[in-house]
PDB file of C-alpha atoms in Angstrom:
ATOM      1  CA  MET A   1      33.280 111.716  75.862  1.00 48.00           C
ATOM      2  CA  ALA A   2      36.720 113.048  74.898  1.00 48.00           C
ATOM      3  CA  GLU A   3      39.676 110.801  75.600  1.00 52.00           C
ATOM      4  CA  THR A   4      42.249 112.149  78.003  1.00 52.00           C
ATOM      5  CA  THR A   5      45.899 111.412  77.354  1.00 52.00           C
ATOM      6  CA  THR A   6      48.041 110.718  80.352  1.00 53.00           C
ATOM      7  CA  ILE A   7      51.749 111.519  80.276  1.00 51.00           C
ATOM      8  CA  PRO A   8      53.703 108.617  81.711  1.00 54.00           C
ATOM      9  CA  ALA A   9      55.465 109.519  84.919  1.00 55.00           C
ATOM     10  CA  LYS A  10      59.241 109.599  84.822  1.00 52.00           C
ATOM     11  CA  PRO A  11      60.949 106.780  86.653  1.00 53.00           C
ATOM     12  CA  LYS A  12      61.834 107.842  90.174  1.00 53.00           C
ATOM     13  CA  ASN A  13      65.615 107.481  89.601  1.00 50.00           C
ATOM     14  CA  GLU A  14      65.531 109.567  86.419  1.00 48.00           C
ATOM     15  CA  LYS A  15      63.573 112.361  88.053  1.00 48.00           C
ATOM     16  CA  ARG A  16      65.918 112.422  91.006  1.00 57.00           C
ATOM     17  CA  LEU A  17      68.959 112.602  88.724  1.00 47.00           C
ATOM     18  CA  LEU A  18      67.603 115.418  86.504  1.00 47.00           C
ATOM     19  CA  ASP A  19      66.181 117.517  89.344  1.00 57.00           C
ATOM     20  CA  ARG A  20      69.255 117.270  91.505  1.00 61.00           C
ATOM     21  CA  SER A  21      71.132 120.545  92.021  1.00 73.00           C
ATOM     22  CA  ILE A  22      74.914 120.483  92.299  1.00 78.00           C
ATOM     23  CA  THR A  23      76.356 121.989  95.470  1.00 87.00           C
ATOM     24  CA  THR A  24      79.162 124.536  95.716  1.00 87.00           C
ATOM     25  CA  ARG A  25      81.280 121.889  97.461  1.00 90.00           C
ATOM     26  CA  GLU A  26      80.860 119.548  94.476  1.00 90.00           C
ATOM     27  CA  VAL A  27      81.693 122.310  91.975  1.00 91.00           C
ATOM     28  CA  ILE A  28      84.946 123.159  93.829  1.00 92.00           C
ATOM     29  CA  PHE A  29      85.870 119.479  94.099  1.00 94.00           C
ATOM     30  CA  LEU A  30      85.219 118.732  90.402  1.00 93.00           C
ATOM     31  CA  LEU A  31      87.144 121.837  89.272  1.00 93.00           C
ATOM     32  CA  ALA A  32      90.083 120.704  91.425  1.00 93.00           C
ATOM     33  CA  VAL A  33      89.921 117.224  89.815  1.00 94.00           C
ATOM     34  CA  VAL A  34      90.126 118.769  86.336  1.00 93.00           C
ATOM     35  CA  PHE A  35      92.970 121.022  87.494  1.00 91.00           C
ATOM     36  CA  CYS A  36      94.909 117.986  88.828  1.00 91.00           C
ATOM     37  CA  LEU A  37      94.687 116.307  85.414  1.00 90.00           C
ATOM     38  CA  SER A  38      96.403 119.284  83.776  1.00 88.00           C
ATOM     39  CA  PRO A  39     100.232 119.504  83.510  1.00 84.00           C
ATOM     40  CA  LEU A  40     100.149 122.638  85.716  1.00 82.00           C
ATOM     41  CA  ILE A  41      99.851 120.679  88.973  1.00 86.00           C
ATOM     42  CA  THR A  42     102.686 118.672  90.571  1.00 85.00           C
ATOM     43  CA  PRO A  43     101.983 115.682  92.885  1.00 86.00           C
ATOM     44  CA  PRO A  44     102.871 117.582  96.119  1.00 85.00           C
ATOM     45  CA  ILE A  45     100.593 120.508  95.171  1.00 89.00           C
ATOM     46  CA  ALA A  46      97.776 118.049  94.340  1.00 90.00           C
ATOM     47  CA  LEU A  47      98.133 116.460  97.785  1.00 89.00           C
ATOM     48  CA  LEU A  48      98.145 119.917  99.425  1.00 89.00           C
ATOM     49  CA  MET A  49      94.975 120.893  97.510  1.00 92.00           C
ATOM     50  CA  GLY A  50      93.315 117.703  98.732  1.00 91.00           C
ATOM     51  CA  LEU A  51      94.304 118.442 102.342  1.00 90.00           C
ATOM     52  CA  VAL A  52      92.858 121.973 102.080  1.00 91.00           C
ATOM     53  CA  ILE A  53      89.572 120.630 100.692  1.00 93.00           C
ATOM     54  CA  ALA A  54      89.405 117.945 103.428  1.00 90.00           C
ATOM     55  CA  GLN A  55      89.944 120.461 106.253  1.00 90.00           C
ATOM     56  CA  PHE A  56      87.968 123.499 105.074  1.00 90.00           C
ATOM     57  CA  ILE A  57      85.420 122.396 102.473  1.00 89.00           C
ATOM     58  CA  GLY A  58      84.848 118.669 102.882  1.00 88.00           C
ATOM     59  CA  HIS A  59      84.966 115.814 100.387  1.00 89.00           C
ATOM     60  CA  PRO A  60      81.520 115.524  98.730  1.00 91.00           C
ATOM     61  CA  TYR A  61      82.089 111.891  97.718  1.00 88.00           C
ATOM     62  CA  LEU A  62      84.023 110.618 100.726  1.00 87.00           C
ATOM     63  CA  HIS A  63      82.196 107.254 100.710  1.00 87.00           C
ATOM     64  CA  LEU A  64      83.664 106.516  97.255  1.00 89.00           C
ATOM     65  CA  ASN A  65      87.164 107.824  97.967  1.00 88.00           C
ATOM     66  CA  HIS A  66      88.919 104.659  99.154  1.00 83.00           C
ATOM     67  CA  LYS A  67      87.748 102.544  96.215  1.00 87.00           C
ATOM     68  CA  ALA A  68      88.532 105.323  93.702  1.00 89.00           C
ATOM     69  CA  THR A  69      92.116 105.821  94.963  1.00 88.00           C
ATOM     70  CA  HIS A  70      92.697 102.057  95.069  1.00 83.00           C
ATOM     71  CA  ILE A  71      91.634 101.494  91.446  1.00 89.00           C
ATOM     72  CA  LEU A  72      93.223 104.699  90.110  1.00 89.00           C
ATOM     73  CA  LEU A  73      96.576 103.928  91.748  1.00 85.00           C
ATOM     74  CA  GLN A  74      96.703 100.416  90.279  1.00 87.00           C
ATOM     75  CA  VAL A  75      95.761 101.549  86.752  1.00 89.00           C
ATOM     76  CA  SER A  76      98.298 104.395  86.894  1.00 88.00           C
ATOM     77  CA  VAL A  77     101.124 102.122  88.087  1.00 85.00           C
ATOM     78  CA  VAL A  78     100.427  99.698  85.225  1.00 88.00           C
ATOM     79  CA  GLY A  79     100.535 102.691  82.847  1.00 88.00           C
ATOM     80  CA  LEU A  80     103.980 103.654  84.170  1.00 86.00           C
ATOM     81  CA  GLY A  81     105.211 100.220  83.082  1.00 86.00           C
ATOM     82  CA  PHE A  82     104.896 101.352  79.448  1.00 89.00           C
ATOM     83  CA  GLY A  83     107.687 103.837  80.072  1.00 84.00           C
ATOM     84  CA  MET A  84     110.185 101.354  81.493  1.00 81.00           C
ATOM     85  CA  ASN A  85     112.747  98.910  80.157  1.00 81.00           C
ATOM     86  CA  VAL A  86     112.954  95.316  81.448  1.00 82.00           C
ATOM     87  CA  THR A  87     116.790  95.223  81.625  1.00 81.00           C
ATOM     88  CA  SER A  88     117.208  98.420  83.635  1.00 75.00           C
ATOM     89  CA  ALA A  89     114.217  97.519  85.843  1.00 73.00           C
ATOM     90  CA  MET A  90     115.733  94.115  86.670  1.00 76.00           C
ATOM     91  CA  LYS A  91     119.003  95.809  87.574  1.00 73.00           C
ATOM     92  CA  ALA A  92     117.160  98.219  89.877  1.00 66.00           C
ATOM     93  CA  GLY A  93     115.192  95.375  91.477  1.00 65.00           C
ATOM     94  CA  LYS A  94     118.391  93.411  92.059  1.00 70.00           C
ATOM     95  CA  GLU A  95     120.024  96.382  93.790  1.00 64.00           C
ATOM     96  CA  GLY A  96     117.014  96.874  96.049  1.00 66.00           C
ATOM     97  CA  ILE A  97     116.372  93.281  97.157  1.00 76.00           C
ATOM     98  CA  VAL A  98     118.917  93.157 100.012  1.00 77.00           C
ATOM     99  CA  PHE A  99     117.754  96.534 101.341  1.00 78.00           C
ATOM    100  CA  THR A 100     114.162  95.302 101.099  1.00 80.00           C
ATOM    101  CA  ILE A 101     114.672  92.092 103.092  1.00 84.00           C
ATOM    102  CA  VAL A 102     116.727  93.755 105.850  1.00 86.00           C
ATOM    103  CA  SER A 103     114.445  96.807 106.162  1.00 86.00           C
ATOM    104  CA  ILE A 104     111.164  94.806 106.263  1.00 89.00           C
ATOM    105  CA  THR A 105     112.455  92.383 108.906  1.00 90.00           C
ATOM    106  CA  GLY A 106     114.029  95.166 110.981  1.00 91.00           C
ATOM    107  CA  THR A 107     110.922  97.380 110.843  1.00 92.00           C
ATOM    108  CA  LEU A 108     108.558  94.591 111.939  1.00 92.00           C
ATOM    109  CA  ILE A 109     110.808  93.678 114.894  1.00 93.00           C
ATOM    110  CA  MET A 110     111.263  97.329 115.967  1.00 95.00           C
ATOM    111  CA  GLY A 111     107.513  97.930 115.571  1.00 94.00           C
ATOM    112  CA  PHE A 112     106.716  94.978 117.839  1.00 92.00           C
ATOM    113  CA  LEU A 113     109.131  96.217 120.534  1.00 94.00           C
ATOM    114  CA  MET A 114     107.844  99.801 120.311  1.00 94.00           C
ATOM    115  CA  GLY A 115     104.242  98.654 120.538  1.00 93.00           C
ATOM    116  CA  LYS A 116     105.083  96.758 123.750  1.00 92.00           C
ATOM    117  CA  PHE A 117     107.033  99.696 125.191  1.00 93.00           C
ATOM    118  CA  LEU A 118     104.333 102.288 124.423  1.00 92.00           C
ATOM    119  CA  LYS A 119     101.519  99.850 125.384  1.00 91.00           C
ATOM    120  CA  ILE A 120      99.718 100.318 122.072  1.00 92.00           C
ATOM    121  CA  GLU A 121      96.891  97.908 121.236  1.00 92.00           C
ATOM    122  CA  LYS A 122      98.530  94.877 119.550  1.00 92.00           C
ATOM    123  CA  LYS A 123      96.683  94.868 116.203  1.00 92.00           C
ATOM    124  CA  THR A 124      96.990  98.654 115.733  1.00 93.00           C
ATOM    125  CA  SER A 125     100.729  98.494 116.420  1.00 94.00           C
ATOM    126  CA  TYR A 126     101.135  95.566 114.019  1.00 94.00           C
ATOM    127  CA  LEU A 127      99.269  97.338 111.202  1.00 94.00           C
ATOM    128  CA  ILE A 128     101.405 100.489 111.609  1.00 95.00           C
ATOM    129  CA  SER A 129     104.558  98.350 111.533  1.00 94.00           C
ATOM    130  CA  ALA A 130     103.424  96.412 108.446  1.00 93.00           C
ATOM    131  CA  GLY A 131     102.398  99.628 106.671  1.00 92.00           C
ATOM    132  CA  THR A 132     105.797 101.171 107.390  1.00 93.00           C
ATOM    133  CA  ALA A 133     107.690  98.004 106.451  1.00 91.00           C
ATOM    134  CA  ILE A 134     106.031  97.173 103.119  1.00 88.00           C
ATOM    135  CA  CYS A 135     103.761  99.569 101.234  1.00 85.00           C
ATOM    136  CA  GLY A 136     101.582 101.669 103.491  1.00 86.00           C
ATOM    137  CA  GLY A 137      97.832 101.570 102.942  1.00 84.00           C
ATOM    138  CA  SER A 138      98.016  98.574 100.589  1.00 82.00           C
ATOM    139  CA  ALA A 139      99.701  96.435 103.254  1.00 86.00           C
ATOM    140  CA  ILE A 140      97.203  97.569 105.900  1.00 87.00           C
ATOM    141  CA  ALA A 141      94.270  96.782 103.584  1.00 82.00           C
ATOM    142  CA  ALA A 142      95.683  93.311 102.808  1.00 82.00           C
ATOM    143  CA  ILE A 143      96.601  92.351 106.378  1.00 88.00           C
ATOM    144  CA  SER A 144      93.551  93.813 108.227  1.00 86.00           C
ATOM    145  CA  PRO A 145      91.119  90.994 107.295  1.00 84.00           C
ATOM    146  CA  VAL A 146      93.794  88.375 107.972  1.00 85.00           C
ATOM    147  CA  ILE A 147      94.199  89.489 111.600  1.00 88.00           C
ATOM    148  CA  LYS A 148      90.475  90.433 111.962  1.00 86.00           C
ATOM    149  CA  ALA A 149      91.260  94.072 112.751  1.00 86.00           C
ATOM    150  CA  GLU A 150      88.405  96.352 113.807  1.00 86.00           C
ATOM    151  CA  GLU A 151      87.483  99.549 111.949  1.00 78.00           C
ATOM    152  CA  LYS A 152      88.975 101.788 114.657  1.00 84.00           C
ATOM    153  CA  GLN A 153      92.307  99.919 114.522  1.00 88.00           C
ATOM    154  CA  ILE A 154      92.439 100.194 110.718  1.00 86.00           C
ATOM    155  CA  SER A 155      91.576 103.932 110.812  1.00 84.00           C
ATOM    156  CA  VAL A 156      94.324 104.688 113.330  1.00 89.00           C
ATOM    157  CA  ALA A 157      96.932 102.783 111.290  1.00 90.00           C
ATOM    158  CA  LEU A 158      95.853 104.367 107.986  1.00 87.00           C
ATOM    159  CA  GLY A 159      95.735 107.852 109.517  1.00 87.00           C
ATOM    160  CA  THR A 160      99.279 107.472 110.881  1.00 90.00           C
ATOM    161  CA  ILE A 161     100.658 106.204 107.570  1.00 90.00           C
ATOM    162  CA  PHE A 162      98.881 108.813 105.415  1.00 87.00           C
ATOM    163  CA  ILE A 163     100.082 111.710 107.608  1.00 89.00           C
ATOM    164  CA  LEU A 164     103.707 110.563 107.241  1.00 92.00           C
ATOM    165  CA  ASN A 165     103.226 109.939 103.507  1.00 89.00           C
ATOM    166  CA  SER A 166     102.127 113.535 103.076  1.00 89.00           C
ATOM    167  CA  VAL A 167     105.211 114.829 104.893  1.00 92.00           C
ATOM    168  CA  ALA A 168     107.539 112.539 102.880  1.00 93.00           C
ATOM    169  CA  LEU A 169     106.225 113.742  99.539  1.00 92.00           C
ATOM    170  CA  PHE A 170     107.382 117.300 100.319  1.00 91.00           C
ATOM    171  CA  LEU A 171     110.454 116.483 102.404  1.00 94.00           C
ATOM    172  CA  PHE A 172     112.288 113.760 100.455  1.00 96.00           C
ATOM    173  CA  PRO A 173     113.025 115.679  97.195  1.00 94.00           C
ATOM    174  CA  VAL A 174     114.387 118.599  99.266  1.00 94.00           C
ATOM    175  CA  ILE A 175     116.701 116.301 101.272  1.00 95.00           C
ATOM    176  CA  GLY A 176     117.754 114.427  98.115  1.00 95.00           C
ATOM    177  CA  GLN A 177     118.787 117.645  96.385  1.00 95.00           C
ATOM    178  CA  ALA A 178     120.505 119.006  99.512  1.00 95.00           C
ATOM    179  CA  LEU A 179     122.600 115.815  99.801  1.00 94.00           C
ATOM    180  CA  ASN A 180     123.155 115.700  96.030  1.00 94.00           C
ATOM    181  CA  LEU A 181     121.837 112.130  95.748  1.00 94.00           C
ATOM    182  CA  SER A 182     122.054 110.499  92.328  1.00 93.00           C
ATOM    183  CA  GLN A 183     118.864 109.428  90.510  1.00 93.00           C
ATOM    184  CA  THR A 184     119.470 105.773  91.457  1.00 91.00           C
ATOM    185  CA  GLN A 185     120.234 106.563  95.092  1.00 93.00           C
ATOM    186  CA  PHE A 186     117.132 108.722  95.464  1.00 95.00           C
ATOM    187  CA  GLY A 187     114.920 106.126  93.752  1.00 93.00           C
ATOM    188  CA  LEU A 188     116.159 103.380  96.109  1.00 91.00           C
ATOM    189  CA  TRP A 189     115.783 105.604  99.157  1.00 94.00           C
ATOM    190  CA  CYS A 190     112.207 106.556  98.223  1.00 93.00           C
ATOM    191  CA  ALA A 191     111.168 102.956  97.590  1.00 91.00           C
ATOM    192  CA  ILE A 192     112.481 101.792 100.967  1.00 90.00           C
ATOM    193  CA  ALA A 193     111.612 104.738 103.219  1.00 92.00           C
ATOM    194  CA  ILE A 194     108.290 106.135 101.914  1.00 93.00           C
ATOM    195  CA  HIS A 195     105.231 104.073 102.806  1.00 90.00           C
ATOM    196  CA  ASP A 196     102.718 104.282  99.932  1.00 88.00           C
ATOM    197  CA  THR A 197     103.405 103.624  96.245  1.00 88.00           C
ATOM    198  CA  SER A 198     101.569 106.833  95.297  1.00 88.00           C
ATOM    199  CA  SER A 199     103.883 109.021  97.412  1.00 91.00           C
ATOM    200  CA  VAL A 200     106.971 107.073  96.278  1.00 93.00           C
ATOM    201  CA  VAL A 201     106.083 107.722  92.635  1.00 91.00           C
ATOM    202  CA  GLY A 202     105.118 111.341  93.363  1.00 91.00           C
ATOM    203  CA  ALA A 203     108.442 112.137  95.060  1.00 93.00           C
ATOM    204  CA  ALA A 204     110.560 110.196  92.527  1.00 93.00           C
ATOM    205  CA  SER A 205     108.851 111.714  89.477  1.00 90.00           C
ATOM    206  CA  LYS A 206     109.700 115.167  90.845  1.00 87.00           C
ATOM    207  CA  TYR A 207     113.359 114.118  91.191  1.00 93.00           C
ATOM    208  CA  GLY A 208     113.860 112.648  87.709  1.00 90.00           C
ATOM    209  CA  THR A 209     113.004 109.969  85.133  1.00 88.00           C
ATOM    210  CA  GLN A 210     115.641 107.459  86.251  1.00 90.00           C
ATOM    211  CA  ALA A 211     114.692 107.948  89.908  1.00 93.00           C
ATOM    212  CA  LEU A 212     111.069 107.203  88.960  1.00 91.00           C
ATOM    213  CA  GLU A 213     112.026 103.976  87.177  1.00 88.00           C
ATOM    214  CA  VAL A 214     114.177 102.709  90.058  1.00 89.00           C
ATOM    215  CA  ALA A 215     111.674 103.737  92.739  1.00 91.00           C
ATOM    216  CA  THR A 216     108.640 102.181  91.025  1.00 90.00           C
ATOM    217  CA  THR A 217     110.374  98.874  90.285  1.00 88.00           C
ATOM    218  CA  VAL A 218     111.850  98.456  93.770  1.00 88.00           C
ATOM    219  CA  LYS A 219     108.619  99.542  95.486  1.00 88.00           C
ATOM    220  CA  LEU A 220     106.484  97.066  93.541  1.00 85.00           C
ATOM    221  CA  ALA A 221     108.977  94.269  94.212  1.00 83.00           C
ATOM    222  CA  ARG A 222     108.696  95.266  97.870  1.00 84.00           C
ATOM    223  CA  ALA A 223     104.885  95.161  97.680  1.00 84.00           C
ATOM    224  CA  LEU A 224     105.051  91.432  96.876  1.00 81.00           C
ATOM    225  CA  TRP A 225     106.224  90.927 100.453  1.00 86.00           C
ATOM    226  CA  ILE A 226     102.598  91.491 101.464  1.00 85.00           C
ATOM    227  CA  ILE A 227     102.045  87.791 100.694  1.00 82.00           C
ATOM    228  CA  PRO A 228     104.648  86.202 103.075  1.00 86.00           C
ATOM    229  CA  VAL A 229     103.960  88.828 105.775  1.00 87.00           C
ATOM    230  CA  ALA A 230     100.208  88.114 105.524  1.00 84.00           C
ATOM    231  CA  PHE A 231     100.892  84.369 105.933  1.00 84.00           C
ATOM    232  CA  LEU A 232     103.072  85.172 108.951  1.00 86.00           C
ATOM    233  CA  SER A 233     100.232  87.297 110.346  1.00 87.00           C
ATOM    234  CA  THR A 234      97.832  84.343 110.280  1.00 84.00           C
ATOM    235  CA  LEU A 235     100.265  82.448 112.519  1.00 83.00           C
ATOM    236  CA  ILE A 236     100.915  85.374 114.908  1.00 84.00           C
ATOM    237  CA  PHE A 237      97.208  86.115 115.363  1.00 84.00           C
ATOM    238  CA  LYS A 238      96.124  82.458 115.024  1.00 77.00           C
ATOM    239  CA  ASN A 239      93.571  83.071 112.289  1.00 69.00           C
ATOM    240  CA  LYS A 240      93.782  80.208 109.802  1.00 64.00           C
ATOM    241  CA  GLU A 241      90.644  81.332 107.942  1.00 64.00           C
ATOM    242  CA  GLY A 242      92.006  84.749 106.898  1.00 59.00           C
ATOM    243  CA  ARG A 243      91.977  85.421 103.152  1.00 66.00           C
ATOM    244  CA  ILE A 244      95.081  87.074 101.690  1.00 67.00           C
ATOM    245  CA  LYS A 245      94.706  89.690  98.964  1.00 69.00           C
ATOM    246  CA  ILE A 246      97.425  89.211  96.346  1.00 68.00           C
ATOM    247  CA  PRO A 247      98.424  92.412  94.448  1.00 72.00           C
ATOM    248  CA  TYR A 248      97.750  91.073  90.938  1.00 79.00           C
ATOM    249  CA  PHE A 249      98.252  94.485  89.291  1.00 80.00           C
ATOM    250  CA  ILE A 250     102.032  94.057  89.774  1.00 79.00           C
ATOM    251  CA  GLY A 251     101.897  91.285  87.151  1.00 84.00           C
ATOM    252  CA  LEU A 252     100.226  93.717  84.721  1.00 87.00           C
ATOM    253  CA  PHE A 253     102.954  96.268  85.456  1.00 86.00           C
ATOM    254  CA  VAL A 254     105.626  93.674  84.535  1.00 85.00           C
ATOM    255  CA  LEU A 255     103.676  92.767  81.374  1.00 91.00           C
ATOM    256  CA  ALA A 256     103.512  96.459  80.375  1.00 90.00           C
ATOM    257  CA  MET A 257     107.319  96.705  80.793  1.00 87.00           C
ATOM    258  CA  ILE A 258     107.873  93.616  78.627  1.00 89.00           C
ATOM    259  CA  VAL A 259     105.555  94.922  75.896  1.00 91.00           C
ATOM    260  CA  ASN A 260     107.266  98.332  75.930  1.00 88.00           C
ATOM    261  CA  THR A 261     110.729  96.724  75.718  1.00 88.00           C
ATOM    262  CA  TYR A 262     110.081  94.202  72.943  1.00 90.00           C
ATOM    263  CA  VAL A 263     107.209  95.617  70.846  1.00 87.00           C
ATOM    264  CA  PRO A 264     108.442  98.594  68.762  1.00 86.00           C
ATOM    265  CA  PHE A 265     104.893  99.649  67.808  1.00 85.00           C
ATOM    266  CA  VAL A 266     103.996 100.261  71.467  1.00 84.00           C
ATOM    267  CA  GLN A 267     107.161 102.323  72.031  1.00 83.00           C
ATOM    268  CA  GLN A 268     105.838 104.966  69.616  1.00 85.00           C
ATOM    269  CA  TYR A 269     102.915 105.657  71.940  1.00 86.00           C
ATOM    270  CA  SER A 270     104.496 104.884  75.315  1.00 87.00           C
ATOM    271  CA  HIS A 271     105.073 108.544  76.203  1.00 87.00           C
ATOM    272  CA  TYR A 272     101.319 109.196  75.842  1.00 90.00           C
ATOM    273  CA  LEU A 273     100.501 106.262  78.127  1.00 90.00           C
ATOM    274  CA  THR A 274     103.039 107.298  80.779  1.00 88.00           C
ATOM    275  CA  GLY A 275     101.767 110.896  80.582  1.00 89.00           C
ATOM    276  CA  ILE A 276      98.228 109.679  81.326  1.00 92.00           C
ATOM    277  CA  ALA A 277      99.571 107.442  84.123  1.00 89.00           C
ATOM    278  CA  LYS A 278     101.423 110.362  85.780  1.00 88.00           C
ATOM    279  CA  ALA A 279      98.266 112.492  85.601  1.00 91.00           C
ATOM    280  CA  GLY A 280      96.376 109.598  87.202  1.00 90.00           C
ATOM    281  CA  LEU A 281      98.901 109.421  90.046  1.00 86.00           C
ATOM    282  CA  THR A 282      98.661 113.169  90.632  1.00 89.00           C
ATOM    283  CA  LEU A 283      94.878 112.772  90.873  1.00 92.00           C
ATOM    284  CA  THR A 284      95.359 109.811  93.244  1.00 89.00           C
ATOM    285  CA  LEU A 285      97.412 111.970  95.609  1.00 88.00           C
ATOM    286  CA  PHE A 286      94.754 114.687  95.464  1.00 92.00           C
ATOM    287  CA  LEU A 287      92.079 112.136  96.447  1.00 91.00           C
ATOM    288  CA  ILE A 288      94.288 110.774  99.255  1.00 87.00           C
ATOM    289  CA  GLY A 289      94.609 114.347 100.580  1.00 88.00           C
ATOM    290  CA  CYS A 290      90.819 114.773 100.345  1.00 91.00           C
ATOM    291  CA  GLY A 291      90.403 111.630 102.431  1.00 86.00           C
ATOM    292  CA  LEU A 292      92.492 112.984 105.335  1.00 82.00           C
ATOM    293  CA  SER A 293      89.486 114.455 107.115  1.00 82.00           C
ATOM    294  CA  ARG A 294      89.650 116.033 110.556  1.00 82.00           C
ATOM    295  CA  LYS A 295      87.858 112.991 111.964  1.00 81.00           C
ATOM    296  CA  LEU A 296      90.525 110.617 110.595  1.00 78.00           C
ATOM    297  CA  LEU A 297      93.394 112.807 111.846  1.00 76.00           C
ATOM    298  CA  GLN A 298      91.834 113.082 115.333  1.00 79.00           C
ATOM    299  CA  SER A 299      91.346 109.297 115.493  1.00 76.00           C
ATOM    300  CA  VAL A 300      95.093 108.636 115.288  1.00 80.00           C
ATOM    301  CA  GLY A 301      96.083 109.391 118.879  1.00 84.00           C
ATOM    302  CA  PHE A 302      99.452 110.324 120.354  1.00 88.00           C
ATOM    303  CA  LYS A 303     101.112 106.934 120.984  1.00 92.00           C
ATOM    304  CA  PRO A 304     100.405 105.361 117.551  1.00 93.00           C
ATOM    305  CA  LEU A 305     101.717 108.551 115.910  1.00 92.00           C
ATOM    306  CA  ILE A 306     104.911 108.342 117.996  1.00 94.00           C
ATOM    307  CA  GLN A 307     105.384 104.718 116.905  1.00 95.00           C
ATOM    308  CA  GLY A 308     104.814 105.654 113.244  1.00 94.00           C
ATOM    309  CA  VAL A 309     107.184 108.652 113.364  1.00 95.00           C
ATOM    310  CA  VAL A 310     110.007 106.823 115.209  1.00 95.00           C
ATOM    311  CA  LEU A 311     109.815 103.783 112.906  1.00 95.00           C
ATOM    312  CA  TRP A 312     109.760 106.047 109.846  1.00 95.00           C
ATOM    313  CA  VAL A 313     112.714 108.170 111.009  1.00 95.00           C
ATOM    314  CA  ILE A 314     114.800 105.058 111.796  1.00 94.00           C
ATOM    315  CA  ILE A 315     114.026 103.328 108.482  1.00 93.00           C
ATOM    316  CA  SER A 316     114.589 106.574 106.538  1.00 94.00           C
ATOM    317  CA  ALA A 317     117.952 107.261 108.201  1.00 94.00           C
ATOM    318  CA  ALA A 318     119.126 103.651 107.838  1.00 92.00           C
ATOM    319  CA  ALA A 319     118.045 103.504 104.187  1.00 91.00           C
ATOM    320  CA  LEU A 320     119.740 106.837 103.450  1.00 93.00           C
ATOM    321  CA  TRP A 321     122.976 105.583 105.022  1.00 92.00           C
ATOM    322  CA  ALA A 322     122.706 102.325 103.022  1.00 88.00           C
ATOM    323  CA  VAL A 323     122.127 103.959  99.617  1.00 88.00           C
ATOM    324  CA  THR A 324     124.880 106.554 100.110  1.00 89.00           C
ATOM    325  CA  SER A 325     127.424 104.083 101.519  1.00 84.00           C
ATOM    326  CA  LEU A 326     126.658 100.858  99.667  1.00 67.00           C
ATOM    327  CA  ALA A 327     124.709 101.652  96.472  1.00 54.00           C
ATOM    328  CA  HIS A 328     126.629 102.572  93.337  1.00 52.00           C
TER     329      HIS A 328
END
């Protein structure tokens, strides 16, 4: 009797991977990703492309979007550190510290009063205020578990902040040029008045190299305020068990600056590293735009958006007055 040879069956996962057909939506999305990594696309255009895909095509990997933007933003910010000098960064941080303390305290107080006046749910109002006061989505992500916020409350706060971030990225460079702001003034203004680090860097990089250095340094120094505000949140909402997420990547950013300043070998390649970092930030903004789905935008609601807009306009106007009147 002749022996029959049996071909071993492919593992289920392998078969699924090889037989899978790529959709048109995925092709468009992946081509846009490649396009964003090229020098042809500016941060505002990348964000606009993402918004178009979110509204008309749909993000094929939406479930991975939040984690991807979070990691990509942190890696890119650390990469920007290789293009900065410790001395000038310390000077920028020193100039921004008074503005930072006053603006964070003022925004949280105004946010509390507005939330009461508009009768917005307490945790939603607090998250919008914290996101406006410190660093947008990062602050919301850090404070949400501390105050035991529900998914709906987090979505409303994030939606509000991301909508205003998108507007700021286009609007701020135009206003800066119209008012003839210096690089330092614009960098300070961006760091104080724009919510998310990604949009701060996107707007400042469009304005100039010095503006980018000032804005990134001041914004990251501002991001450290997540820690005391999170501790304060545990007292306000009486949740002693809440775990606080510390933004450790800021330490890596400082380390990258130190290495770039004092290690001549690294300085030879720093422009390559910062070029990659800027491309990464452009891609981050594209992914943020892709995440602004119709569902997220509709979840925001009228009153939370009013709170976000009013707080943002007040902090932007006050910061603009401060940098033009007081900063040199």
